[in-house]
XYZ file of C-alpha atoms in Angstrom:
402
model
C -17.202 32.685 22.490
C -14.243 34.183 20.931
C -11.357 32.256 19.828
C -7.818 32.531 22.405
C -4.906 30.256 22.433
C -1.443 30.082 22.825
C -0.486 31.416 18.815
C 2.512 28.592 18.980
C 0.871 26.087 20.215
C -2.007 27.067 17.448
C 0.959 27.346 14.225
C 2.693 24.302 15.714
C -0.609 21.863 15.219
C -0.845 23.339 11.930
C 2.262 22.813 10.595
C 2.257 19.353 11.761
C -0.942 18.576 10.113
C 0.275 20.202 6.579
C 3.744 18.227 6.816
C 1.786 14.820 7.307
C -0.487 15.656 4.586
C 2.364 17.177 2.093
C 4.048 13.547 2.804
C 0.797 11.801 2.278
C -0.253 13.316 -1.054
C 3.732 12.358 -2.176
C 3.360 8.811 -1.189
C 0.079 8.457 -2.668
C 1.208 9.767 -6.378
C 4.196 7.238 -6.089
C 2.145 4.590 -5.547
C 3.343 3.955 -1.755
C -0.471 3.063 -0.575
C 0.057 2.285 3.207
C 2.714 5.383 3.837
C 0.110 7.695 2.438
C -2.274 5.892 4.672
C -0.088 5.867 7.698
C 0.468 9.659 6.856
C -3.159 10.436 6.265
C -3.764 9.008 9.073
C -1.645 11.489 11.059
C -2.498 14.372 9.051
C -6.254 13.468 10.464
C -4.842 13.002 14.348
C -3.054 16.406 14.088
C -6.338 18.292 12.608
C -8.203 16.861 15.046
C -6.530 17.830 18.078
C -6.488 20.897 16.627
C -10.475 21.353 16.488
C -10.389 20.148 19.807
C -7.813 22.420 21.477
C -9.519 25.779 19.622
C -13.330 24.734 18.718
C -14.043 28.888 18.605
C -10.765 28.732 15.286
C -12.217 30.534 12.217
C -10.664 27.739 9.983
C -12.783 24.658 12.354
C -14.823 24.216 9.391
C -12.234 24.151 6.740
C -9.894 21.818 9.009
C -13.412 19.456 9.653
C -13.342 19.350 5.513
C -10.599 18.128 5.431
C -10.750 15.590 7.724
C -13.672 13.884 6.149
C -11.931 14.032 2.567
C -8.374 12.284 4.296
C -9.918 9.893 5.742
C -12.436 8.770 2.494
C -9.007 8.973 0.982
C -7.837 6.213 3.804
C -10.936 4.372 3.175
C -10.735 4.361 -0.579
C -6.132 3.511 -0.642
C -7.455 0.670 2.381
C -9.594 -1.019 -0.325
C -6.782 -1.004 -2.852
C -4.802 -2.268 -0.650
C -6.147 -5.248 0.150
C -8.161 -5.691 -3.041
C -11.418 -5.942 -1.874
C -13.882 -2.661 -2.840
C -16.151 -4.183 0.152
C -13.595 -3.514 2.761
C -12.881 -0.363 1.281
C -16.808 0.161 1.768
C -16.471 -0.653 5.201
C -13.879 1.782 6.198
C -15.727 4.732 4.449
C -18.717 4.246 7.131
C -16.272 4.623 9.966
C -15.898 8.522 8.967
C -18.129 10.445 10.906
C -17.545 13.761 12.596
C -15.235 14.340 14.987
C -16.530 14.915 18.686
C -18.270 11.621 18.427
C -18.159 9.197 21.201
C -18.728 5.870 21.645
C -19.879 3.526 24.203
C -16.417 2.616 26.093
C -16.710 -1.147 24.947
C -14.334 -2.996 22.551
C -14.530 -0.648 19.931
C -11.341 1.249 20.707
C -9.141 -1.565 20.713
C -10.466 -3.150 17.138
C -10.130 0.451 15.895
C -6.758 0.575 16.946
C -5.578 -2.406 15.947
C -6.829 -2.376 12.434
C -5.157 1.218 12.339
C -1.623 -0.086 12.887
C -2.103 -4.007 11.196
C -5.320 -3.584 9.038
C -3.422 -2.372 6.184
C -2.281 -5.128 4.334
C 1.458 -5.312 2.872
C 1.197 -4.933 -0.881
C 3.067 -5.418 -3.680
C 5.122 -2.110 -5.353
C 5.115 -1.114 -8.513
C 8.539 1.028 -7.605
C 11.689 -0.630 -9.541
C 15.500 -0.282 -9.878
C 14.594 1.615 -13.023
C 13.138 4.097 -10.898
C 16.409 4.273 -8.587
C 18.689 6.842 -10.803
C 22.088 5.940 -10.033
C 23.278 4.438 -6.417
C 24.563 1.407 -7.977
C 27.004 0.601 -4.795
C 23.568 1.130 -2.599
C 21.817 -1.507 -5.160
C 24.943 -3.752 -4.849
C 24.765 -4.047 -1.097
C 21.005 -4.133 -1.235
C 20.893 -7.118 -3.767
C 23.832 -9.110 -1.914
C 21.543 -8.552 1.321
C 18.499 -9.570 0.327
C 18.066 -10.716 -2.961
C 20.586 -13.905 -3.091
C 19.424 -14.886 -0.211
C 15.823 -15.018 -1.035
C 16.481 -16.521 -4.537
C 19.021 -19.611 -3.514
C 18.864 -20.041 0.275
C 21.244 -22.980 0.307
C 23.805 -20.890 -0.663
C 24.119 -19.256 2.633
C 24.653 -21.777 5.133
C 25.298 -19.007 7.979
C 22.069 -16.854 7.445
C 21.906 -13.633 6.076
C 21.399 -9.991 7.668
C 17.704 -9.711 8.590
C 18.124 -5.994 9.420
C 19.440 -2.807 6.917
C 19.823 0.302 8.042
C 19.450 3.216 5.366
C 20.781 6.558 6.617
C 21.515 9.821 4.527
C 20.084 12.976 3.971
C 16.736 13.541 3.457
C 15.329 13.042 -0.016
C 18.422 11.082 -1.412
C 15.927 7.807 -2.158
C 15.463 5.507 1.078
C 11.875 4.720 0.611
C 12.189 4.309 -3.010
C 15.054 1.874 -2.711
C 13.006 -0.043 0.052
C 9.827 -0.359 -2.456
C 11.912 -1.250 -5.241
C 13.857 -4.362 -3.970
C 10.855 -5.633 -2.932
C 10.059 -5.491 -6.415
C 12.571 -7.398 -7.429
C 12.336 -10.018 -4.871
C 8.691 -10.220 -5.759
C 7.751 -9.708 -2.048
C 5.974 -8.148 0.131
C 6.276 -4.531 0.925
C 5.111 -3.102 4.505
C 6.132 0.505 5.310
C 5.444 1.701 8.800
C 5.891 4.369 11.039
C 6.043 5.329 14.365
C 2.022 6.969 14.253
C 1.154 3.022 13.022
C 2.849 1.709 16.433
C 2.493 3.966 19.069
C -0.454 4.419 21.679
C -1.706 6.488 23.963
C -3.273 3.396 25.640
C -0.867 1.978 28.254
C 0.821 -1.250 27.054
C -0.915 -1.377 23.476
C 2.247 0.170 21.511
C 4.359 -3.514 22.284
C 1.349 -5.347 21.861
C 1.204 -3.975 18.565
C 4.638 -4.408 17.797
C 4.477 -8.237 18.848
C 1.650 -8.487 16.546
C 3.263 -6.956 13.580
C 5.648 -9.530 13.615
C 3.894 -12.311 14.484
C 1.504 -11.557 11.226
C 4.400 -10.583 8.867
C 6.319 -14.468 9.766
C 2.965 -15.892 8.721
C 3.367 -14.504 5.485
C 6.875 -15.302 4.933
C 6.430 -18.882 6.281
C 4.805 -19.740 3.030
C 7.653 -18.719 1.768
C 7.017 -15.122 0.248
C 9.354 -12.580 1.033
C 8.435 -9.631 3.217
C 10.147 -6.803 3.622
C 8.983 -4.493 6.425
C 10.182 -0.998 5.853
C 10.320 1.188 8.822
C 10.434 4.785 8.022
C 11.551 7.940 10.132
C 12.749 4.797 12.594
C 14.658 7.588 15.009
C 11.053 8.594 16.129
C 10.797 5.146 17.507
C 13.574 4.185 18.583
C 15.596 6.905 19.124
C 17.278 8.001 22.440
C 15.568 10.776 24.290
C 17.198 12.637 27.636
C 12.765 12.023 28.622
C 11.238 8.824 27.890
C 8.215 7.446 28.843
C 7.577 3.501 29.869
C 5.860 2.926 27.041
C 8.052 4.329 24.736
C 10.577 2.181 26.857
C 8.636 -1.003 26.229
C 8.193 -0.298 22.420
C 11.779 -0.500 21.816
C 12.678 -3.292 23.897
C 10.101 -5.096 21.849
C 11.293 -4.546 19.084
C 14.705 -5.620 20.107
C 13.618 -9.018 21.266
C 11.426 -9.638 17.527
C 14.605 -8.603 15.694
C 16.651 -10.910 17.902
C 13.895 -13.380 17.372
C 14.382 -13.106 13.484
C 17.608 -15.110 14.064
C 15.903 -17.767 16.095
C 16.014 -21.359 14.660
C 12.600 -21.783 14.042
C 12.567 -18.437 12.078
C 16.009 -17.672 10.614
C 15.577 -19.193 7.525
C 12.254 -16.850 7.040
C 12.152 -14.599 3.805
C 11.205 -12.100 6.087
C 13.532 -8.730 6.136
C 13.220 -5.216 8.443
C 15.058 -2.211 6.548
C 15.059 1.107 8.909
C 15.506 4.536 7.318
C 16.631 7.768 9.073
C 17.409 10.991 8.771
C 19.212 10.888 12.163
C 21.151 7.935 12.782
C 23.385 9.319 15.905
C 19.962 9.542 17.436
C 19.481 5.610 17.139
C 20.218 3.842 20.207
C 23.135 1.411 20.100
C 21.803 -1.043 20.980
C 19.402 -0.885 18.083
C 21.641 -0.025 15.726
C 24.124 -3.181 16.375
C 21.237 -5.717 15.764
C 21.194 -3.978 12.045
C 24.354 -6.275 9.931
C 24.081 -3.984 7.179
C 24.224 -0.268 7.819
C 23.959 1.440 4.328
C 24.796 5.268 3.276
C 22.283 6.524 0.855
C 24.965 9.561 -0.358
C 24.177 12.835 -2.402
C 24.224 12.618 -5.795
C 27.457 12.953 -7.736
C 27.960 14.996 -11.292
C 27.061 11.983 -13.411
C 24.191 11.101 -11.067
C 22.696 14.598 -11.297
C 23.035 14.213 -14.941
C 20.771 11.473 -15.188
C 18.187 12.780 -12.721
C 18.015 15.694 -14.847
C 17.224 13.382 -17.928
C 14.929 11.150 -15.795
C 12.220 13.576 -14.461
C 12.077 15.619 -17.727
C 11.795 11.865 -19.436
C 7.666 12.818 -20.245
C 8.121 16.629 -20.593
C 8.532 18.319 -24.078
C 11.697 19.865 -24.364
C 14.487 20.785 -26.734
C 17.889 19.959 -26.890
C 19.091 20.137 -23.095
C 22.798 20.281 -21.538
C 22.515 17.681 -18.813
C 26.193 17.937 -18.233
C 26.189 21.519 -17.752
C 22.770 21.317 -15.489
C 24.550 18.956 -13.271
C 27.636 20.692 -12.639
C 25.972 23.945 -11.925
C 23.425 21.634 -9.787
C 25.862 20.101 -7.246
C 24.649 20.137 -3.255
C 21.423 19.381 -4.931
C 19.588 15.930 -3.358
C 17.077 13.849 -6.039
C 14.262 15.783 -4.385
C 15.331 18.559 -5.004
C 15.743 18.399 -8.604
C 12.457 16.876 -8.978
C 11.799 20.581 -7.445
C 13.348 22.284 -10.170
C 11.977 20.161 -13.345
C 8.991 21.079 -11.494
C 9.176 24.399 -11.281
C 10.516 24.996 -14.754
C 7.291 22.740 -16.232
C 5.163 25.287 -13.868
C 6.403 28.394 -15.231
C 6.040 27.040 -18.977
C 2.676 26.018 -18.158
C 1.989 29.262 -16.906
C 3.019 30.927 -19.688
C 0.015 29.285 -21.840
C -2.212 30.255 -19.224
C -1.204 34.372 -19.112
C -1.624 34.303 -23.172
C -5.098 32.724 -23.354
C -4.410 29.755 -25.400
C -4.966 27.266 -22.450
C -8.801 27.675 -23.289
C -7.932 25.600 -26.307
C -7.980 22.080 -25.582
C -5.292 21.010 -28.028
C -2.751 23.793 -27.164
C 0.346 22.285 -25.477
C 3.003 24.487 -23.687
C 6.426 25.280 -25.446
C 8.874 22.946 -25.066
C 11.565 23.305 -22.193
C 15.165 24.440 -22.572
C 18.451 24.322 -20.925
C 17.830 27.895 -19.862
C 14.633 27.326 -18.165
C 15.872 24.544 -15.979
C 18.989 27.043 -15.117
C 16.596 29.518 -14.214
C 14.776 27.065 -11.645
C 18.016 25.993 -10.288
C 19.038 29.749 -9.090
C 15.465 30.042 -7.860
C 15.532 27.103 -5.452
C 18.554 26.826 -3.321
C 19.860 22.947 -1.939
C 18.315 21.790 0.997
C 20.946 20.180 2.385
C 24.269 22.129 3.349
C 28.414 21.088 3.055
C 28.125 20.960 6.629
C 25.020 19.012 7.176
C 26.211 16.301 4.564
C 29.967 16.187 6.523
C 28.077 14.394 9.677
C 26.637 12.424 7.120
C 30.062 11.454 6.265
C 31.541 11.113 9.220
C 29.141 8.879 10.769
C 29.134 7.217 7.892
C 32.992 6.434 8.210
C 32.337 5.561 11.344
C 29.062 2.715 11.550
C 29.019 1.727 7.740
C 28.950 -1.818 7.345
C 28.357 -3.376 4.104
């Protein structure tokens, strides 16, 4: 049977798929086990709707490839996870092939809830070291979170239970999450909205209520958790359409933040920090149960300057102008440079590559100069615009509290 579909419907699966898996392989190289899982994991739902929407597509068999190798990928981060090669063992004989079906018993539900609360919260090897600048972000942070975890009795009021980071994309949220959870020596538990939701009616606030419930646990032996909630707009953002369940999900998770300041839990070590991309799409309501509200800003000049130094820290080079690479840089977020070292290590290695000495083992490409990382920065333009960083601002001036 030939192959027909609707060609947007057909790019938009696609595109979904390769975004979750771009995300996943980034998360994996940093070390962020269950994001790349939780974004594996989507990667795999995406692919597989796919195959099942256009089971005539010429690429079924390439997409079915690499299904199998995400989720041995899941399997193999799952074990690492939770330390324990058996479970890891475990997870790798769930893969089979997609189109299989099972019996309509239990199976679904254990399945599920092992997707969303099976991975368990780790400890990062992310630290401030590996936050380049932000020091008034790190201020608020530490004055948050990590005074209050190391001398309780100091704060006979409490302490926030709930920061919200919001910036532009790529400025460092996630990496600031991971890294004071370092420092507190806690737990670290990044979700998103793929490890929540359900398409089974009443399962997403079930697993929401379960989350929490297993994450005080922890803390009540007194180890600090830190659940990190990432993309948190595609949770519990407000949509003209909702659904009931997506209705329920929020409300949920209103009443276990609330519940955080309960008397029988608000002495917990236990802390929720939100990132977004989109924080005029939170609802209010949401957003008022968050005390501290923290802009993650671009980077300035002397910022840039360091970046610059920081991701060419392992790369040969010669004597390099950070200065001048930051002030021809600016607009630029921390992701993006990483783009440009990248692309100026790229086109060095490529350079031993096109004159043959690459086949020698020992043979090391020439070492980087201020020039090359010039060229990189007029070949990649900012992703982030004056305009799109004034809302920033703006909302910013309007919601910041710390």
């Amino acid at each position: 049977m030939a192959y027909y579909g609707d060609p947007e419907s057909y790019k938009s699966l696609e595109n979904l798929a390769l975004d979750y898996a771009v995300k996943a392989v980034e998360a994996d190289k940093r070390g962020l086990r269950s994001l790349a899982i939780s974004n594996y994991q989507k990667a795999v739902e995406y692919l597989i709707k796919f195959i099942e929407l256009y089971p005539d597509s010429p690429l079924k068999q390439a997409y079915l490839k690499k299904v199998r190798e995400y989720r041995y990928r899941i399997a193999y981060l799952r074990g690492m996870v939770s330390g324990d090669a058996g479970e890891a063992r475990i997870y790798a004989s769930d893969v089979d092939d997609v189109g299989s079906s099972n019996d309509g018993s239990d199976t679904h539900t254990s399945t599920s809830r092992r997707s969303v609360l099976g991975v368990s919260p780790y400890k990062s090897m992310i630290t401030w070291e590996d936050v380049v600048g932000l020091d008034e972000v790190k201020k608020a942070l530490r004055q948050a979170i990590v005074y209050p975890t190391k001398r309780p009795d100091l704060f006979p009021l409490g302490w926030p239970r709930g920061i919200l980071l919001y910036g532009p994309p790529g400025c460092g949220k996630t990496t600031l999450a991971a890294a004071i959870s370092n420092e507190i020596e806690g737990y670290f538990y990044p979700i998103d909205a793929s490890m929540i939701m359900s398409k089974w009616l009443g399962e997403g606030e079930k697993n929401v209520a379960a989350l929490f419930r297993d994450l005080r646990e922890i803390a009540r032996s007194r180890t600090p958790v830190i659940l990190f909630i990432d993309e948190v707009d595609s949770i519990l953002g407000i949509r003209v359409q909702e659904v009931g369940g997506e209705v329920r999900i929020r409300n949920q998770f209103l009443k276990e933040m609330d519940g955080l300041q309960d008397k029988d839990n608000y002495k917990l070590p236990l802390f929720v920090i939100a990132s977004t991309n989109k924080p005029w799409a939170l609802d209010w309501g949401f957003i008022r149960r968050f005390q501290r509200r923290i802009f993650v800003p671009m980077p300035d000049m002397e910022t840039r300057a360091a970046l610059f130094e920081y991701y060419l820290r392992d790369v040969r080079k010669d004597s390099i102008d950070y200065n001048y690479l930051a002030r021809i840089s600016n607009g630029y977020t921390p992701s993006d440079i990483r783009d440009i070292c990248q692309l100026a290590v790229l086109e060095a290695v490529s350079e031993l590559f096109e004159s043959g000495k690459a086949i020698n083992p020992d043979s090391k490409p020439r070492p980087l100069n201020t020039k090359d990382i010039e060229e990189a920065i007029h070949r990649i333009k900012p992703s982030i615009t004056p305009e799109i960083e004034a809302v920033y601002v703006k909302w910013a001036d309007k919601f910041r509290a710390f």
